[in-house]
């Protein structure tokens, strides 16, 4: 009965799997806090956390949408997004205390071919989230909601930073981003912030809707009107590769929930009262799903390293131990060129690593690595802000595919 209840709350499970030639059982554990006695919601989150753990143990992209047809999931027709066929999924154990739930899940998977990826975590700056119609924030005076959401995304990425290295937080609004329709301005700002902060990816967001309305119900017994306030919430998130000048993730999320606060009351959007309300919980749930979507959306994106220093025949790049770089890893120089259109506009950079020199990591720091050239001549014409890409993991992927 407990398993059937759990499955009703799981509409989509994310699994990332190793590249193997046969089905494999994977087991993972996850936990979540129980708020206000909502065990089912906490159970859902715990299972998601367990499956995210399996994501990071393996290595593949999410490709197809399949329906599980065997084992405990057969009658529930649970939909699983994965790069391989899921033969079975079981909830092995569940431990419940007064404020926390822990579950252990086990999945039988036959993986398929994955993308040509690397194992380095992506560097990111979490930028400002702006409110498009500030007059809609008047109810409750929640004008600081955008900056609060930026901070929450930044903190949650830092907690679960296996795939994303959130290095910087910027909450100050940028005037040129006030109109989300101006995509070119967004790309230009992202390029500038990427260079200034030694990161590859920039996250922006717009809160598109905070509108509110009321509903009235008249009691048949007393004839008294019961007025209920409701409020919408819609947010659009963008992740831009500041080096390539491309939007690599774009998605909108929305909800509509009861607004339980007095209409004349100013609400503290950083306070626990707000986040424990139905409206606050709905926003938090959206943020959790968005962060998972962003992690998945960046999974197959290349991790590019910036040259931030040059000393004799050594290079310093902006990736380090925190990103998974190890001594002995090798990187290739990416040759960069720009295309100019007939009207004189310069395109995003085009990269080519054919026959480019390689550099080996000889020393690492938390956010830096020092690379040595095999030949001094390989250092010719290399400049700060040149781009490197992993050669070690590209070779490993090719060998695995050939095998």
XYZ file of C-alpha atoms in Angstrom:
403
model
C 0.000 0.000 0.000
C 2.865 2.318 0.881
C 4.526 1.680 -2.499
C 1.330 2.432 -4.408
C 0.922 5.700 -2.498
C 4.501 6.631 -3.291
C 4.135 5.913 -6.984
C 1.070 8.110 -7.314
C 3.190 11.076 -6.281
C 6.021 10.408 -8.727
C 5.227 11.583 -12.229
C 8.758 11.827 -13.529
C 12.012 10.243 -12.320
C 15.442 11.294 -13.518
C 18.122 8.607 -13.834
C 21.543 8.917 -15.351
C 23.372 5.657 -15.942
C 26.849 4.371 -16.804
C 27.673 3.272 -20.309
C 27.536 -0.510 -20.013
C 26.488 -3.308 -22.330
C 23.979 -5.011 -20.014
C 21.296 -4.279 -17.445
C 22.577 -3.304 -14.010
C 20.942 -2.852 -10.618
C 21.580 0.533 -9.061
C 20.721 1.330 -5.451
C 20.551 4.733 -3.812
C 19.316 6.413 -0.646
C 17.633 9.769 -0.197
C 16.010 11.715 2.605
C 13.842 14.787 3.065
C 12.445 16.904 5.870
C 8.763 16.510 6.774
C 7.085 19.915 6.999
C 3.697 20.361 8.656
C 3.054 16.614 8.654
C 3.079 16.353 4.844
C 4.647 12.892 4.652
C 3.674 12.152 1.047
C 5.357 15.301 -0.265
C 8.480 14.550 1.772
C 8.490 10.956 0.479
C 8.328 12.250 -3.088
C 11.286 14.529 -2.487
C 13.278 11.766 -0.756
C 12.874 9.465 -3.757
C 13.951 12.269 -6.092
C 17.055 12.828 -3.968
C 17.852 9.110 -4.062
C 17.561 9.014 -7.836
C 19.664 12.161 -8.203
C 22.350 10.275 -6.285
C 22.196 7.566 -8.938
C 22.474 10.287 -11.583
C 25.828 11.395 -10.269
C 27.189 7.872 -9.811
C 26.644 7.144 -13.477
C 27.251 9.099 -16.615
C 24.751 9.625 -19.400
C 22.302 12.047 -20.850
C 18.557 11.936 -20.532
C 17.223 11.015 -23.949
C 13.867 9.266 -24.082
C 10.564 8.990 -22.266
C 9.569 5.426 -21.518
C 6.848 3.669 -19.569
C 7.954 1.143 -16.997
C 6.225 -2.164 -17.751
C 7.487 -4.637 -15.209
C 7.988 -5.219 -11.514
C 6.265 -3.119 -8.893
C 5.604 -0.287 -11.343
C 3.598 -2.218 -13.934
C 0.141 -1.369 -12.642
C 0.972 2.293 -12.082
C 2.435 2.977 -15.546
C 5.097 5.208 -14.053
C 6.817 7.391 -16.645
C 10.592 7.541 -16.366
C 12.811 9.942 -18.315
C 16.133 8.244 -18.909
C 18.663 7.303 -21.545
C 18.023 3.587 -21.018
C 15.210 1.109 -20.548
C 14.080 0.729 -16.928
C 13.049 -2.868 -16.304
C 12.166 -2.540 -12.648
C 12.156 -0.042 -9.771
C 11.665 -0.962 -6.139
C 11.395 0.959 -2.895
C 13.496 -1.266 -0.662
C 13.216 0.481 2.695
C 11.585 3.485 4.302
C 12.531 4.964 7.665
C 10.225 7.559 9.206
C 10.874 9.823 12.183
C 8.826 12.739 13.477
C 10.520 15.252 11.136
C 12.373 13.275 8.456
C 11.897 10.405 6.015
C 14.636 8.271 4.429
C 14.042 5.864 1.537
C 16.227 3.371 -0.317
C 15.393 2.706 -3.975
C 16.710 0.068 -6.362
C 16.459 0.234 -10.167
C 17.241 -2.300 -12.908
C 18.403 -0.483 -16.026
C 19.652 -1.319 -19.505
C 21.531 1.818 -20.639
C 21.873 3.122 -24.176
C 24.450 5.318 -25.901
C 25.040 8.643 -24.218
C 26.285 12.060 -25.280
C 29.918 13.006 -25.661
C 30.279 14.643 -22.272
C 32.953 15.397 -19.676
C 32.976 14.880 -15.920
C 33.898 18.403 -14.886
C 31.349 20.476 -13.018
C 30.210 23.626 -14.788
C 31.142 27.058 -13.432
C 28.173 29.369 -12.976
C 27.186 32.822 -11.837
C 23.629 33.098 -10.516
C 22.422 36.465 -11.706
C 19.445 38.640 -10.822
C 15.831 37.537 -11.107
C 13.679 40.555 -11.914
C 9.973 41.208 -11.378
C 8.502 42.218 -14.750
C 5.443 44.043 -13.368
C 6.457 45.562 -10.062
C 2.935 46.828 -9.410
C 1.893 43.180 -8.987
C 4.248 42.923 -6.001
C 2.264 45.561 -4.109
C 0.114 42.922 -2.383
C 2.271 41.951 0.569
C 5.043 44.322 -0.520
C 7.080 41.414 -1.912
C 9.339 43.602 -4.055
C 12.421 41.651 -2.870
C 11.123 38.272 -4.045
C 13.386 38.254 -7.112
C 16.619 38.752 -5.177
C 15.479 36.208 -2.584
C 14.916 33.605 -5.293
C 18.358 34.293 -6.778
C 19.911 33.701 -3.375
C 17.927 30.506 -2.811
C 18.929 29.057 -6.192
C 22.553 29.938 -5.479
C 22.476 28.279 -2.053
C 20.745 25.139 -3.316
C 23.256 24.791 -6.161
C 26.102 25.092 -3.673
C 24.599 22.322 -1.527
C 24.222 19.965 -4.511
C 27.188 21.144 -6.568
C 28.287 17.816 -8.031
C 27.533 18.996 -11.547
C 27.404 22.779 -11.146
C 29.999 24.940 -9.423
C 28.014 28.035 -8.405
C 30.836 30.494 -7.758
C 29.150 33.877 -7.651
C 25.812 35.440 -6.761
C 24.606 38.717 -8.245
C 21.287 40.061 -6.980
C 21.541 43.671 -8.179
C 19.121 44.241 -11.084
C 20.636 44.996 -14.499
C 18.784 47.746 -16.353
C 19.365 46.258 -19.811
C 17.670 43.008 -18.702
C 14.429 44.668 -17.675
C 12.789 43.580 -20.935
C 13.087 39.836 -21.425
C 12.314 40.214 -25.142
C 15.716 41.764 -25.804
C 17.617 38.497 -26.182
C 20.695 40.096 -27.770
C 21.173 42.327 -24.721
C 20.913 39.273 -22.476
C 23.633 37.504 -24.467
C 25.899 40.553 -24.368
C 25.516 40.917 -20.602
C 26.191 37.197 -20.152
C 29.426 37.405 -22.170
C 30.604 40.332 -20.062
C 29.740 38.676 -16.741
C 31.345 35.420 -17.863
C 34.643 37.157 -18.586
C 34.586 39.309 -15.429
C 33.819 36.425 -13.058
C 35.757 33.511 -14.624
C 32.641 31.414 -15.176
C 31.144 29.762 -18.236
C 27.426 29.866 -17.462
C 25.176 32.724 -16.356
C 21.687 32.179 -14.934
C 19.060 34.909 -15.343
C 15.373 34.921 -14.514
C 12.173 36.940 -14.861
C 9.113 36.721 -12.630
C 6.379 37.184 -15.213
C 3.297 36.991 -13.006
C 2.409 37.812 -9.393
C -1.220 38.731 -10.073
C -3.926 38.078 -7.503
C -7.689 37.621 -7.410
C -10.377 36.750 -4.879
C -13.166 34.196 -4.764
C -16.309 34.506 -2.640
C -18.403 31.742 -1.132
C -21.580 32.432 0.848
C -22.336 30.123 3.760
C -25.787 28.549 3.449
C -26.110 28.454 7.228
C -25.018 31.960 8.206
C -25.261 33.844 4.916
C -21.785 35.282 5.583
C -19.443 35.719 2.633
C -16.100 33.931 2.862
C -13.525 35.750 0.720
C -10.404 33.823 -0.288
C -7.347 35.476 -1.862
C -5.410 33.626 -4.563
C -2.128 34.532 -6.179
C -0.330 33.410 -9.305
C 3.370 32.883 -9.785
C 5.228 32.428 -13.057
C 8.973 32.491 -13.545
C 11.129 32.137 -16.652
C 14.719 30.953 -16.192
C 17.572 31.184 -18.675
C 21.059 29.701 -18.575
C 23.509 31.231 -21.049
C 26.900 29.914 -22.072
C 28.793 33.184 -21.739
C 31.792 31.868 -23.672
C 29.849 30.612 -26.673
C 27.189 33.316 -26.411
C 24.289 30.858 -26.566
C 21.177 30.178 -24.514
C 21.527 26.533 -23.454
C 18.507 26.308 -21.128
C 15.196 28.151 -21.138
C 12.028 27.148 -19.325
C 9.014 28.681 -17.564
C 7.274 27.423 -14.426
C 3.953 28.541 -12.966
C 1.531 27.879 -10.141
C -1.546 29.394 -8.519
C -2.072 29.106 -4.777
C -4.028 30.517 -1.875
C -2.578 33.746 -0.470
C -3.055 33.240 3.257
C -1.746 36.603 4.468
C -3.759 39.673 5.411
C -4.051 41.910 2.307
C -2.778 44.922 4.274
C 0.202 43.093 5.744
C 3.772 43.479 4.448
C 5.253 39.990 4.063
C 8.899 39.166 4.703
C 9.885 36.960 1.742
C 13.023 35.870 3.571
C 11.114 34.742 6.654
C 10.079 31.237 7.629
C 6.400 32.226 7.805
C 6.333 32.982 4.089
C 8.121 29.776 3.052
C 5.887 27.618 5.246
C 2.760 29.054 3.649
C 1.065 27.188 0.809
C 2.226 29.860 -1.631
C 5.828 29.746 -0.407
C 5.923 25.939 -0.518
C 4.672 25.957 -4.102
C 7.452 28.354 -5.136
C 10.055 26.262 -3.331
C 8.829 23.147 -5.136
C 9.198 24.981 -8.455
C 12.765 25.980 -7.563
C 13.698 22.393 -6.737
C 12.320 21.148 -10.056
C 14.016 23.997 -11.925
C 17.409 23.195 -10.401
C 17.037 19.549 -11.411
C 16.044 20.619 -14.928
C 19.062 22.929 -15.165
C 21.420 20.174 -14.022
C 19.985 17.846 -16.654
C 19.979 20.592 -19.304
C 23.704 21.244 -18.784
C 24.670 17.598 -18.516
C 25.768 17.163 -22.145
C 27.167 20.678 -22.512
C 30.940 20.972 -22.888
C 32.885 22.304 -19.939
C 35.207 24.989 -21.264
C 38.207 26.280 -19.342
C 39.440 29.872 -19.522
C 43.149 30.640 -19.520
C 43.489 33.130 -16.652
C 47.267 33.242 -16.394
C 50.466 32.481 -18.368
C 53.911 31.917 -16.862
C 56.794 30.763 -19.051
C 55.614 27.405 -20.499
C 52.745 26.956 -18.052
C 49.074 27.952 -18.171
C 46.635 28.642 -15.350
C 42.982 27.776 -16.017
C 39.829 28.598 -14.035
C 38.920 24.960 -13.279
C 40.326 23.128 -10.295
C 39.859 20.364 -7.773
C 36.309 21.507 -6.968
C 35.428 20.902 -10.621
C 36.902 17.396 -10.702
C 40.226 18.258 -12.355
C 43.059 15.896 -11.420
C 46.822 15.936 -11.866
C 47.600 14.202 -15.135
C 44.464 15.364 -16.968
C 45.103 16.831 -20.385
C 43.447 19.736 -22.172
C 43.453 20.858 -25.804
C 43.523 24.423 -27.045
C 40.354 25.488 -28.859
C 41.057 27.591 -31.913
C 38.547 30.444 -31.992
C 37.229 32.392 -34.945
C 34.349 34.791 -35.467
C 32.079 35.106 -38.463
C 31.066 38.575 -39.663
C 27.720 38.996 -41.392
C 27.059 41.336 -44.316
C 25.756 44.039 -41.978
C 28.981 43.910 -39.963
C 27.582 42.074 -36.928
C 29.982 39.649 -35.243
C 28.659 36.152 -34.536
C 29.228 33.972 -31.488
C 32.670 32.291 -31.496
C 33.216 29.133 -33.519
C 35.612 26.629 -31.920
C 37.862 24.048 -33.550
C 40.277 21.762 -31.694
C 41.687 19.942 -34.730
C 45.465 19.403 -34.425
C 45.714 21.809 -31.512
C 48.427 21.359 -28.854
C 47.751 19.564 -25.575
C 48.632 20.607 -22.033
C 48.935 18.385 -18.962
C 47.754 19.319 -15.453
C 50.760 19.365 -13.102
C 49.197 21.090 -10.080
C 45.692 21.829 -8.811
C 44.020 24.236 -6.398
C 40.328 24.396 -5.416
C 39.374 26.609 -8.383
C 42.574 26.699 -10.437
C 44.857 24.253 -12.257
C 48.364 24.710 -13.635
C 49.057 23.095 -17.001
C 52.417 22.289 -18.567
C 53.136 22.316 -22.291
C 55.088 19.403 -23.810
C 57.008 21.778 -26.031
C 57.790 25.401 -25.511
C 56.665 26.101 -29.078
C 53.130 25.054 -28.087
C 52.898 28.273 -26.069
C 53.193 30.414 -29.190
C 50.329 32.875 -29.619
C 48.443 31.667 -26.508
C 46.805 34.515 -24.635
C 44.751 35.059 -21.502
C 41.058 34.232 -22.193
C 41.919 31.532 -24.701
C 39.722 28.447 -24.315
C 40.745 24.871 -23.464
C 38.693 21.669 -23.528
C 39.332 18.320 -21.842
C 41.359 15.950 -24.023
C 41.567 13.168 -21.427
C 37.834 12.582 -21.224
C 37.252 12.979 -24.966
C 39.767 10.175 -25.603
C 38.213 8.033 -22.864
C 34.761 8.449 -24.384
C 36.008 7.552 -27.889
C 37.767 4.428 -26.627
C 34.648 3.340 -24.750
C 32.463 3.813 -27.835
C 34.929 1.873 -30.018
C 35.036 -0.948 -27.519
